[in-house]
mmCIF file of C-alpha atoms and ligand atoms in Angstrom:
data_model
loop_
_atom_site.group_PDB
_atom_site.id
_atom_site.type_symbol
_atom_site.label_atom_id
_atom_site.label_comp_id
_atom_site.label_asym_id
_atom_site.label_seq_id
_atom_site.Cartn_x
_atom_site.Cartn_y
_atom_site.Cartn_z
ATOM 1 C CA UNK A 18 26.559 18.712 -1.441
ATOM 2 C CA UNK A 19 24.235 15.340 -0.948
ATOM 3 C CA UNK A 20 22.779 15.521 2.203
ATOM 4 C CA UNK A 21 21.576 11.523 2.819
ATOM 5 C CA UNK A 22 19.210 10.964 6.209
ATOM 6 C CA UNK A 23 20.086 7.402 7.617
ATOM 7 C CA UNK A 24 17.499 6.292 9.050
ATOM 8 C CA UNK A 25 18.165 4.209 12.757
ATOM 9 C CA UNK A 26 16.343 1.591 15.083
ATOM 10 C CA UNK A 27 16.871 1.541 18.421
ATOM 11 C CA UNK A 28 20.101 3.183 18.422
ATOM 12 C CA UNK A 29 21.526 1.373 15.195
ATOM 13 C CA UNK A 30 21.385 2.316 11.687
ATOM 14 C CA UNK A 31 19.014 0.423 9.209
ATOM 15 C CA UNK A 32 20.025 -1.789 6.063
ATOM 16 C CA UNK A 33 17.653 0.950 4.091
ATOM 17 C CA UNK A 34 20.808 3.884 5.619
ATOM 18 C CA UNK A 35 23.584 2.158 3.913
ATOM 19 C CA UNK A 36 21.357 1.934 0.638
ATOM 20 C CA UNK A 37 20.680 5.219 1.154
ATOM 21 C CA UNK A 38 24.297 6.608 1.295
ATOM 22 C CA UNK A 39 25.489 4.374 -1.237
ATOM 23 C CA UNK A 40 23.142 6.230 -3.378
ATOM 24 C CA UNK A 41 24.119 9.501 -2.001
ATOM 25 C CA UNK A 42 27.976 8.940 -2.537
ATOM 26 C CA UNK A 43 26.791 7.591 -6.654
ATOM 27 C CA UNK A 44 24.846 10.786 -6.865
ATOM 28 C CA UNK A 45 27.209 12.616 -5.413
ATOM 29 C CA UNK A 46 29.987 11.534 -8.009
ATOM 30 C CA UNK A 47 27.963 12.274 -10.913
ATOM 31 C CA UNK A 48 27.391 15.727 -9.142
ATOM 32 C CA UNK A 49 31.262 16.203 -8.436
ATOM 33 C CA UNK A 50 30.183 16.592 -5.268
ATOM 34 C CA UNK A 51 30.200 15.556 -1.591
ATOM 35 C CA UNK A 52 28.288 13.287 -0.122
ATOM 36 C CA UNK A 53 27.818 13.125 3.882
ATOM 37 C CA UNK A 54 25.053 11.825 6.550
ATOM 38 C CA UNK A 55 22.782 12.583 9.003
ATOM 39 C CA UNK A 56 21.527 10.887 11.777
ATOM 40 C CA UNK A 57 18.810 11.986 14.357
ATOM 41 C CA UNK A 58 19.562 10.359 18.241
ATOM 42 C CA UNK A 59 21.944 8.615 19.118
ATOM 43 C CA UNK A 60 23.510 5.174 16.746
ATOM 44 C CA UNK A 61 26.420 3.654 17.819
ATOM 45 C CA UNK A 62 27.139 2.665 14.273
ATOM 46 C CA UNK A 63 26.845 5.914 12.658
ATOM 47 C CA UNK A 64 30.321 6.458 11.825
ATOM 48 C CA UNK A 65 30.290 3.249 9.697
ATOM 49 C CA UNK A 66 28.675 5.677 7.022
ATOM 50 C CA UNK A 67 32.032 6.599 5.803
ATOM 51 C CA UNK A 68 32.391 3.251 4.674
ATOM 52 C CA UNK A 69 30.023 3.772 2.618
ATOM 53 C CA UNK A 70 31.040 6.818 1.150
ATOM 54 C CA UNK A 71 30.226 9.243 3.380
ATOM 55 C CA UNK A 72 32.561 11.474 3.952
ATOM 56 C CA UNK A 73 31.428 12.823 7.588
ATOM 57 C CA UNK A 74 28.316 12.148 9.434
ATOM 58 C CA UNK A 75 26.232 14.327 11.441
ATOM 59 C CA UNK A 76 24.402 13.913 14.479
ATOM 60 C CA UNK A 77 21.665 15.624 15.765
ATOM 61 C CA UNK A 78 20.007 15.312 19.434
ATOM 62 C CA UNK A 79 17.409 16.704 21.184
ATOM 63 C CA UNK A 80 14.964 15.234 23.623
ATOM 64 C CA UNK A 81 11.887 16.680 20.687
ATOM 65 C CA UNK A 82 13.512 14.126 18.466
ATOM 66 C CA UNK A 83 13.569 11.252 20.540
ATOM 67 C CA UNK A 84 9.968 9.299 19.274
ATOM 68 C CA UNK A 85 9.646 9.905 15.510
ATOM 69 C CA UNK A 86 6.945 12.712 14.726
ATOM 70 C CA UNK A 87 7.222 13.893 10.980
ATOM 71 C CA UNK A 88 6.841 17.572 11.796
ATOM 72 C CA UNK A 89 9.822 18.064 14.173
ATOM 73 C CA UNK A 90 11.693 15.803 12.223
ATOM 74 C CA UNK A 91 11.109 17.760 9.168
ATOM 75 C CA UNK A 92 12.296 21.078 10.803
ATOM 76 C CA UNK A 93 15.327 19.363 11.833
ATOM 77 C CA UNK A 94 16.275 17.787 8.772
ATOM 78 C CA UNK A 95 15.259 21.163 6.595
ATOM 79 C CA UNK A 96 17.265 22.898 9.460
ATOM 80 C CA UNK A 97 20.449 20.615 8.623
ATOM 81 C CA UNK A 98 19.982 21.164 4.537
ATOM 82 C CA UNK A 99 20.198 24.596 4.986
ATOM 83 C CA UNK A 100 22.949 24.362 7.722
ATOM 84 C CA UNK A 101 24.955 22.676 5.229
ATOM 85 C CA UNK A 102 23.899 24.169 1.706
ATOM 86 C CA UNK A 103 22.681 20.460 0.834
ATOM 87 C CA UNK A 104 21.426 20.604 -2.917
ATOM 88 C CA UNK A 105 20.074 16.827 -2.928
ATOM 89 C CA UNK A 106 18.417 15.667 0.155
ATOM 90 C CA UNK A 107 18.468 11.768 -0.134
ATOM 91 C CA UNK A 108 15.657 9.559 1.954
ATOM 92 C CA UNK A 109 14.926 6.411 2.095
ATOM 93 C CA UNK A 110 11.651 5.091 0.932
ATOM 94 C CA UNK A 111 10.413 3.808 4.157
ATOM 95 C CA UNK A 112 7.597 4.720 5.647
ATOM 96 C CA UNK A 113 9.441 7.297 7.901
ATOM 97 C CA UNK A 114 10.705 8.597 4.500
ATOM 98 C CA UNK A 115 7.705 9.015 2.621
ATOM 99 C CA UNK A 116 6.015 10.777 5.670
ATOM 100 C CA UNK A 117 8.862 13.269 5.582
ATOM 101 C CA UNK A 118 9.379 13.829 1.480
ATOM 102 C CA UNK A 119 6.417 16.182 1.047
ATOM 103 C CA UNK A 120 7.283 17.976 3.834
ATOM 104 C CA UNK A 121 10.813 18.734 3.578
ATOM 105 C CA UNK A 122 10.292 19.276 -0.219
ATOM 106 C CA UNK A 123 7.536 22.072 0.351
ATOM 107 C CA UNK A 124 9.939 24.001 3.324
ATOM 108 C CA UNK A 125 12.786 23.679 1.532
ATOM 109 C CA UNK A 126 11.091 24.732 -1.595
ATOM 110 C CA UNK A 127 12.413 21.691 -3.687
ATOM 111 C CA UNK A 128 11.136 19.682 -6.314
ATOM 112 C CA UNK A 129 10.680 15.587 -4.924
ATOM 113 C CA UNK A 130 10.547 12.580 -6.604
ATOM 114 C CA UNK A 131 9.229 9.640 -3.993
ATOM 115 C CA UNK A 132 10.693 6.224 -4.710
ATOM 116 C CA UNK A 133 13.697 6.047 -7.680
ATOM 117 C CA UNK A 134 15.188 3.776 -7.942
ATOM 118 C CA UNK A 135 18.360 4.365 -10.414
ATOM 119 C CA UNK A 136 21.289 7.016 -9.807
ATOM 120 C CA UNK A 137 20.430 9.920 -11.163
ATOM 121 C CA UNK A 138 21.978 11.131 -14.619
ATOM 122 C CA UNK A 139 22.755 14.698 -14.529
ATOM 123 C CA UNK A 140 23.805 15.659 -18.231
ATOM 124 C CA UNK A 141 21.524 18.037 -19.379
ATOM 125 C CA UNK A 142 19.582 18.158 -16.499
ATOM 126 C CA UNK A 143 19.508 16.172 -13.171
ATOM 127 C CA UNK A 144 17.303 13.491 -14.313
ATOM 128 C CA UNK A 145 15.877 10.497 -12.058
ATOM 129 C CA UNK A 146 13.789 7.464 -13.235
ATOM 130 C CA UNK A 147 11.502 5.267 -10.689
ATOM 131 C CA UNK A 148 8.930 2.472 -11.375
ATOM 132 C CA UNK A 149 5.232 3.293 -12.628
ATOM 133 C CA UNK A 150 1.849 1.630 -13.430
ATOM 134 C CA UNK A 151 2.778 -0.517 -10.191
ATOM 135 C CA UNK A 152 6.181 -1.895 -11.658
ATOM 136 C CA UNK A 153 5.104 -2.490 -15.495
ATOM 137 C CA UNK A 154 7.037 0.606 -16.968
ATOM 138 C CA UNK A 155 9.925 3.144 -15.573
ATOM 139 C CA UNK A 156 9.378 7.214 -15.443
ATOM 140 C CA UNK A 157 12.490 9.603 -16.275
ATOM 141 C CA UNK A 158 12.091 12.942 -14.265
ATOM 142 C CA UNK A 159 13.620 15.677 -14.863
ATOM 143 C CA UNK A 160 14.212 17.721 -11.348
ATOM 144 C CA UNK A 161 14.743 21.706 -12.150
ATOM 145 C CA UNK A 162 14.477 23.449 -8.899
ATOM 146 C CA UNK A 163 18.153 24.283 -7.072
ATOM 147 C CA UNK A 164 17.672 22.138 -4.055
ATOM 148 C CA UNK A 165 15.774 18.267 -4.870
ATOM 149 C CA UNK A 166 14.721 15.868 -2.565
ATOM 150 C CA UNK A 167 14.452 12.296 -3.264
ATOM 151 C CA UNK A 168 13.292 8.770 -1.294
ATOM 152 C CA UNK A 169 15.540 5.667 -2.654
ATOM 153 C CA UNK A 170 12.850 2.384 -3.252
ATOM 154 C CA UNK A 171 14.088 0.055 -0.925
ATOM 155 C CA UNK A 172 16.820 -2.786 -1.939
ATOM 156 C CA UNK A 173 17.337 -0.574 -5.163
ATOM 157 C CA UNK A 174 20.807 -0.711 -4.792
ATOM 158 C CA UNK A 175 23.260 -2.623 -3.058
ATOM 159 C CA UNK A 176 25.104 -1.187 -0.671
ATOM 160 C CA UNK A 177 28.603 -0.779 -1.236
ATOM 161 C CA UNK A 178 32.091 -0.135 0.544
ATOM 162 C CA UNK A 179 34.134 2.314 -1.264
ATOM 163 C CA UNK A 180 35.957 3.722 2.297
ATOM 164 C CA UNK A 181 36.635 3.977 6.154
ATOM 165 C CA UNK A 182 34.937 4.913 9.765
ATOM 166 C CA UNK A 183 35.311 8.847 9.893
ATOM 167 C CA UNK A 184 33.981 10.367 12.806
ATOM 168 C CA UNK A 185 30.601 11.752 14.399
ATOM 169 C CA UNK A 186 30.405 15.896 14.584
ATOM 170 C CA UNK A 187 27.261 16.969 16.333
ATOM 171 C CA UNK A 188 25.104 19.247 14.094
ATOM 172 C CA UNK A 189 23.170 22.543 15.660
ATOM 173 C CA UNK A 190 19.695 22.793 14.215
ATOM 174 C CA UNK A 191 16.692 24.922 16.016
ATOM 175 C CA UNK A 192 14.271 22.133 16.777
ATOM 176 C CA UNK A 193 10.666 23.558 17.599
ATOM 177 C CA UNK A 194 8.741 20.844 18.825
ATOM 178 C CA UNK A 195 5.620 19.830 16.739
ATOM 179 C CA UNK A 196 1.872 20.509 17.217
ATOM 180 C CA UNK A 197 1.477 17.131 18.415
ATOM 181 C CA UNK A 198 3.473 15.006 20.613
ATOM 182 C CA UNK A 199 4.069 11.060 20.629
ATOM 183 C CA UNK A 200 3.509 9.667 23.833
ATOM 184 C CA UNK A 201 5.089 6.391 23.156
ATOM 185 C CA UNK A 202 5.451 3.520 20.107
ATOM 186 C CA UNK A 203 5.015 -0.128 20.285
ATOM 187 C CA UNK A 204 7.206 -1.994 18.224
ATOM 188 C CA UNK A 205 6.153 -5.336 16.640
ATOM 189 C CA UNK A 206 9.241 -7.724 18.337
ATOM 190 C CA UNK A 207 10.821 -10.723 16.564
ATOM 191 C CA UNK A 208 11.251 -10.982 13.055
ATOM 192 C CA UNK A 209 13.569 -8.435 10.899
ATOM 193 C CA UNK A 210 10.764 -6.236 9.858
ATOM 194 C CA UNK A 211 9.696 -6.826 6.078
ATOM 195 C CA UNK A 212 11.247 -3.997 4.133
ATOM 196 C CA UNK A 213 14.850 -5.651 5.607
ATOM 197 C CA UNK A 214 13.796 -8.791 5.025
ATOM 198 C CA UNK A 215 16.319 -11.237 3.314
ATOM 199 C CA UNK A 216 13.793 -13.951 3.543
ATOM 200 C CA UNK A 217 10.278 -13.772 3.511
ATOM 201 C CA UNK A 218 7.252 -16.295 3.307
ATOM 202 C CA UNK A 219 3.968 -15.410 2.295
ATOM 203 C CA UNK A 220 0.600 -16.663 2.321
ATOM 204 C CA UNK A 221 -2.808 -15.742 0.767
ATOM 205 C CA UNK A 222 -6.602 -16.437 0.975
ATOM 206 C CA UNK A 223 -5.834 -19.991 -0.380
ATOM 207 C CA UNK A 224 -4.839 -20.413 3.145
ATOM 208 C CA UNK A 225 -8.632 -20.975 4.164
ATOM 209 C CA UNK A 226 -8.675 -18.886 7.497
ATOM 210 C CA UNK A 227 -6.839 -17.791 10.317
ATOM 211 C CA UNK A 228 -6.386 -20.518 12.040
ATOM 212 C CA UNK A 229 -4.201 -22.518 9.281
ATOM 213 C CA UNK A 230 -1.142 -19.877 9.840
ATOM 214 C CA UNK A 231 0.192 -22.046 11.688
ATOM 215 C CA UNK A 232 1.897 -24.296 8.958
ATOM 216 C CA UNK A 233 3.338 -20.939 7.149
ATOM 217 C CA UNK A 234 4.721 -19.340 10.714
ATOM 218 C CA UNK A 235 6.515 -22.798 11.392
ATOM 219 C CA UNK A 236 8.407 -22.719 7.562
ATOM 220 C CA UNK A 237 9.210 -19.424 8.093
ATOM 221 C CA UNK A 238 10.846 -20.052 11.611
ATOM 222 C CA UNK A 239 12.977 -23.071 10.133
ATOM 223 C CA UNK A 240 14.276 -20.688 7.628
ATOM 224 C CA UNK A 241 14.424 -17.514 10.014
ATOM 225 C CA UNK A 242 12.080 -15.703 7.406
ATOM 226 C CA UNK A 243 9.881 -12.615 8.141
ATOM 227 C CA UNK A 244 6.096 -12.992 6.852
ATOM 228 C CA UNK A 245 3.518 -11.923 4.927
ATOM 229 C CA UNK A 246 -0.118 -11.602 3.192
ATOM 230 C CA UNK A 247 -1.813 -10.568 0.619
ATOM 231 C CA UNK A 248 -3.941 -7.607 0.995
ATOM 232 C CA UNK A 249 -7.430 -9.618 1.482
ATOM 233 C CA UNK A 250 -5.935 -11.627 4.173
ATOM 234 C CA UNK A 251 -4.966 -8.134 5.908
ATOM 235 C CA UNK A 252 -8.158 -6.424 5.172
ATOM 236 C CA UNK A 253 -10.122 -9.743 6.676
ATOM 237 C CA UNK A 254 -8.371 -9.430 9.888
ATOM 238 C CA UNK A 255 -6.342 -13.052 9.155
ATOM 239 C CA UNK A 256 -2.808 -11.351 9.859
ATOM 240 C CA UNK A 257 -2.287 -7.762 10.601
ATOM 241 C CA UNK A 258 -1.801 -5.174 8.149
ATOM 242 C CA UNK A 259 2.231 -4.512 8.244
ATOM 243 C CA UNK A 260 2.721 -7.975 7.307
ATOM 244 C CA UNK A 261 0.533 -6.554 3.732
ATOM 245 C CA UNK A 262 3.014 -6.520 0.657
ATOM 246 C CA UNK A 263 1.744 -5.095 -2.662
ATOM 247 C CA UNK A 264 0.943 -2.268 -4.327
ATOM 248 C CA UNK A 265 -1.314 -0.868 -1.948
ATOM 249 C CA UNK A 266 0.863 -2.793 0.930
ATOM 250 C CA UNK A 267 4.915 -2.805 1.556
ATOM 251 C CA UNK A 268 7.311 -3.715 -1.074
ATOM 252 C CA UNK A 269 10.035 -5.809 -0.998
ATOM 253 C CA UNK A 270 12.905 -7.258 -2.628
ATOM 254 C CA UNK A 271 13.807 -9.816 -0.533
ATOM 255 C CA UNK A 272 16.584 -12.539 -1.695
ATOM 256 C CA UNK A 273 14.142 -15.372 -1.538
ATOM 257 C CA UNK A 274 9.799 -14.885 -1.366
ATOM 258 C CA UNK A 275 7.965 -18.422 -0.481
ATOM 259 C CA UNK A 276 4.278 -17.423 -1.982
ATOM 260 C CA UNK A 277 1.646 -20.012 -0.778
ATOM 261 C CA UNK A 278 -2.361 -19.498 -2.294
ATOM 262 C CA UNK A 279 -1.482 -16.091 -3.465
ATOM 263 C CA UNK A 280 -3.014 -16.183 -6.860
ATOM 264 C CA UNK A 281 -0.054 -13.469 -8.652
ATOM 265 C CA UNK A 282 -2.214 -10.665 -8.948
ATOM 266 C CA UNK A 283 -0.984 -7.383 -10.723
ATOM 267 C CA UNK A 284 -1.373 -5.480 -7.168
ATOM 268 C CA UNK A 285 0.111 -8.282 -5.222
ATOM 269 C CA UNK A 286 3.307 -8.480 -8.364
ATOM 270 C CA UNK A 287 3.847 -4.649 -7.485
ATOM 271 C CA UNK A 288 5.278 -5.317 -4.326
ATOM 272 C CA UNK A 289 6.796 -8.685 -4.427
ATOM 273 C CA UNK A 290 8.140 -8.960 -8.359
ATOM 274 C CA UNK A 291 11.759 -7.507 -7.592
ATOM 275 C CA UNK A 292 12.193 -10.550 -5.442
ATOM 276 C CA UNK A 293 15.708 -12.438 -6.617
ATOM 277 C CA UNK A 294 13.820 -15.579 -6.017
ATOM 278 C CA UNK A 295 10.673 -16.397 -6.584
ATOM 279 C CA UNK A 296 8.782 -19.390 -5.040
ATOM 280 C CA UNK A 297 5.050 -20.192 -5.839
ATOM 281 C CA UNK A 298 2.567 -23.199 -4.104
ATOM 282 C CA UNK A 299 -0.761 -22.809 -5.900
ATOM 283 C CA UNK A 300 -3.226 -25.745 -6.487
ATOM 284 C CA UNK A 301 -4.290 -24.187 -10.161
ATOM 285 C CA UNK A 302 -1.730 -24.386 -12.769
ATOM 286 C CA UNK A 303 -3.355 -21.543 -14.389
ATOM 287 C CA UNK A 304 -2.369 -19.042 -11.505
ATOM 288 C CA UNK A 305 -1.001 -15.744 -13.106
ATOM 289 C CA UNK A 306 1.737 -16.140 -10.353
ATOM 290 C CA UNK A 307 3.513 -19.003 -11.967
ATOM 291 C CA UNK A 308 4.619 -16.556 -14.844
ATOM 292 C CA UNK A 309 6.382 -14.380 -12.109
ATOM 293 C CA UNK A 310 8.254 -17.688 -10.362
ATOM 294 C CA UNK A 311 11.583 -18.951 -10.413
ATOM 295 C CA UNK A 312 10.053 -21.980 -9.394
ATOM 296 C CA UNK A 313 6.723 -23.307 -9.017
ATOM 297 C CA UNK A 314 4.463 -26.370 -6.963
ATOM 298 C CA UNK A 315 1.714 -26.903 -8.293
ATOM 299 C CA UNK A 316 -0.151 -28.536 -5.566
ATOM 300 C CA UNK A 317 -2.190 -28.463 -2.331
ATOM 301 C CA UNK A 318 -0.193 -25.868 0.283
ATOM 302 C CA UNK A 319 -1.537 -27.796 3.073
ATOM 303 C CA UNK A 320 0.251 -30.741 1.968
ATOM 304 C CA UNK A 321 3.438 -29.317 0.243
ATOM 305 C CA UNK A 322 4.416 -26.105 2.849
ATOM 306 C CA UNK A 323 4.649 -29.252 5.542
ATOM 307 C CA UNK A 324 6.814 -31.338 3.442
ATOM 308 C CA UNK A 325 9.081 -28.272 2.751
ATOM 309 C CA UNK A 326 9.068 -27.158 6.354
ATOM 310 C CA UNK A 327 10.482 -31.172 7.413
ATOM 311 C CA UNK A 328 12.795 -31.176 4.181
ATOM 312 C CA UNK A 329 14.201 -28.055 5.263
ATOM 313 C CA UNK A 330 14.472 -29.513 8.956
ATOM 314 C CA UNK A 331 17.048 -31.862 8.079
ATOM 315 C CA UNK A 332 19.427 -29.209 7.020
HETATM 316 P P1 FAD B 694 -7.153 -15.006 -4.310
HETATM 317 O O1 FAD B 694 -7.126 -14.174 -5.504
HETATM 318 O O2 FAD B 694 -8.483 -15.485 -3.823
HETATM 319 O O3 FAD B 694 -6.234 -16.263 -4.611
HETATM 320 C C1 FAD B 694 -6.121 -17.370 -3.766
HETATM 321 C C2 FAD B 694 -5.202 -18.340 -4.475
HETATM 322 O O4 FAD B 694 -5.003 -19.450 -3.621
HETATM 323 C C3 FAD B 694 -5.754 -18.881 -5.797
HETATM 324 O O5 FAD B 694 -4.806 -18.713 -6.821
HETATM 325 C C4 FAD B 694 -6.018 -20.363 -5.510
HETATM 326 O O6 FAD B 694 -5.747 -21.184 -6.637
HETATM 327 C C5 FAD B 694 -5.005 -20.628 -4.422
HETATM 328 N N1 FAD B 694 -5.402 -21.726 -3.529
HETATM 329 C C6 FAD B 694 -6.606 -21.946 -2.943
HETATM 330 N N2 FAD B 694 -6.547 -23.042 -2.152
HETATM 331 C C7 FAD B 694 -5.291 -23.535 -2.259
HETATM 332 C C8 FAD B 694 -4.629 -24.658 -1.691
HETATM 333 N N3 FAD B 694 -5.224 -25.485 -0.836
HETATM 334 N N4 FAD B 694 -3.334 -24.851 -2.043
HETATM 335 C C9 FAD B 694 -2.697 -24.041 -2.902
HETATM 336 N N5 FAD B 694 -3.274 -22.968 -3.474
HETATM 337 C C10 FAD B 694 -4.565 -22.706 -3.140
HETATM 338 N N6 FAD B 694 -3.480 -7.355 -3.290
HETATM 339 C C11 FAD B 694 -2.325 -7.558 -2.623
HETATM 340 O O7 FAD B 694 -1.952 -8.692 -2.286
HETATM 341 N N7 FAD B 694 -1.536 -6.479 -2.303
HETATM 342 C C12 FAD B 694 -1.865 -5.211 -2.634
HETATM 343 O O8 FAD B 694 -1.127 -4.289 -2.291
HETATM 344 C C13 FAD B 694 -3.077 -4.985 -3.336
HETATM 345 N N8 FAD B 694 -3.426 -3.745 -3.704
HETATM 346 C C14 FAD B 694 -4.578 -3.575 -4.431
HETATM 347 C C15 FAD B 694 -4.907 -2.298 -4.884
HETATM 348 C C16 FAD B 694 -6.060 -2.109 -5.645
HETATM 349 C C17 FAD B 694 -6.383 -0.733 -6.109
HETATM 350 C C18 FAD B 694 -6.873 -3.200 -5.945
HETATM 351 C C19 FAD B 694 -8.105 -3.025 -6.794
HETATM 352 C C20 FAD B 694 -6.555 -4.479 -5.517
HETATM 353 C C21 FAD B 694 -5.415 -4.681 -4.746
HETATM 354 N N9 FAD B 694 -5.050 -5.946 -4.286
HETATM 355 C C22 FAD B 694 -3.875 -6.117 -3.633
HETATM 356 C C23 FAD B 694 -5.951 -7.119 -4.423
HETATM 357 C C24 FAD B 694 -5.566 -7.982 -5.607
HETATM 358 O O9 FAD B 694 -6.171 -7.490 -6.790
HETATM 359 C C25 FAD B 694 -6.044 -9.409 -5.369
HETATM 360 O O10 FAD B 694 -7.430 -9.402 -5.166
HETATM 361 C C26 FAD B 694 -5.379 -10.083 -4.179
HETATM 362 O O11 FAD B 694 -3.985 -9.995 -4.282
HETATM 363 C C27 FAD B 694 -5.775 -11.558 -4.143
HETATM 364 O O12 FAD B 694 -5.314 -12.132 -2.961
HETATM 365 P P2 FAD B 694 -5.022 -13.674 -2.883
HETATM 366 O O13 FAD B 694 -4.121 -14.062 -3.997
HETATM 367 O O14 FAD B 694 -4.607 -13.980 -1.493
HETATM 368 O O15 FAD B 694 -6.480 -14.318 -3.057
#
């Protein structure tokens, strides 16, 4: 059986959960298998699943469970593998899904590959490839221990409705509480949160200084995009680190990416390069990023983002 964890948000599964169990119900196929779901707290949503090939969906509550905290979470979701004789444990590769890959791979003695992004193949071997040498070539992995665990790169795959609803069935699992205990999260409000992002505009250290954001926050309203930075501008205290895409930062694949005096490099590409779109405003012709774009303005952000932002007004 493929045992996918859905990851929720405020009581509603995440784009990255139907990925997910698309990629469960693919693996699953190839497998001959099952594939079915399982949510932690409540998600009003969570028997849309099934729609996405899921073939039940399982809930598990407990007041430990209620603010994310890797440990407890892992003991439940190692408690529901075994509960159900999963063989592949699918996770997203969020940051809730990369804190919990090690974890659940060491208790439920499994070998892990973080971050494929292709269905695996499973003739001679169940084999799974994921990018390397930040994007430039793609890994094959063989996975030879009985039970595997693996985190799907987000916006991999699309997801994709092969079914119906089915219902919710509560799932038993001992959950010990963890060693430590979150007291309480504060979420960032507003924008969909990069790694959902359809939409995103970006901005680097050709942007001068802090106090020119302005210009880039006021495009990305008009379009209702989420946005970013480039690591420098992060590690300079100009916008705060989530909004960091890159190698080093949070990638994305958003439909469209607006880059304005980012100058392309090969850390910044890692993140961004799997973009549909690709949008670039740099003053020097010679920036690597133009080789990455769709399109490309060569000119003076502080004159051109502007003159989008009003263009895009009159629509
Ligand atoms: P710059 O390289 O300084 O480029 C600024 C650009 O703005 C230039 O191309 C310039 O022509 C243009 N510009 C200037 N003024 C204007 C104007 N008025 N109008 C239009 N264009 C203008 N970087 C990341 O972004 N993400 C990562 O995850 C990341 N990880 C890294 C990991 C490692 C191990 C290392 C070594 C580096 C990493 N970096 C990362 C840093 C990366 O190598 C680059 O240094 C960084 O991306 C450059 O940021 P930038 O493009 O904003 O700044």
């Amino acid at each position: 059986m493929v045992l996918v964890f859905a990851e929720t948000q405020k009581g509603k599964l995440k784009k990255a959960a139907f990925e997910a169990v698309t990629y469960g119900y693919r693996t699953a196929q190839a497998l001959g298998s099952e594939c079915v779901a399982l949510v932690i707290g409540a998600a009003e949503d969570a028997g849309q699943l099934g729609k996405y090939g899921a073939s039940k969906v399982y809930q598990v509550e407990d007041p430990a469970l209620e603010k994310f905290d890797s440990q407890t979470y892992t003991r439940a979701i190692a408690g529901a593998a075994k509960e159900l004789d999963a063989k592949v444990l699918v996770l997203s590769h969020s940051t809730t899904g990369k804190s919990l890959l090690g974890r659940l791979a060491a208790r439920l003695d499994a070998g892990s590959v973080p971050g494929v992004n292709a269905v695996p193949t499973t003739d001679g071997g169940f084999k799974v490839r994921k990018p390397v040498f930040s994007g430039k070539a793609i890994a094959e992995m063989e996975i030879k221990t009985d039970v595997k665990v693996l985190s799907l790169m987000g916006n991999a795959i699309q997801p994709e409705v092969v079914g119906d609803n089915v219902g919710v069935e509560a799932l038993s699992v001992p959950v010990e509480a963890g060693r430590i205990t979150v007291k309480d999260v504060e979420r960032v409000e507003g924008t969909v949160p990069l790694p959902e992002a359809e939409l995103v505009v970006s901005a680097g250290r050709g942007m001068k200084g802090p106090e020119n954001w302005g210009i880039i926050e006021e495009l990305a309203e008009v379009l209702g995009a989420t946005t970013a930075c480039s690591r420098p501008v992060a590690d300079t205290g100009w916008r705060p680190h989530h909004e960091h895409v890159g190698q080093t930062g949070i990638a994305i694949r958003p439909n469209l990416y607006i880059a304005a005096g980012i100058s392309g490099a090969i850390q910044h590409l890692a993140g961004v390069n799997n973009s549909k779109t690709i949008v670039v405003i740099n003053k020097d012709p010679d920036a690597p990023f133009f080789k990455a774009a769709d399109y490309g303005v060569v000119g003076d952000l502080f004159e051109v983002v502007p003159r989008l932002t009003e263009a895009l007004k009159k629509f």
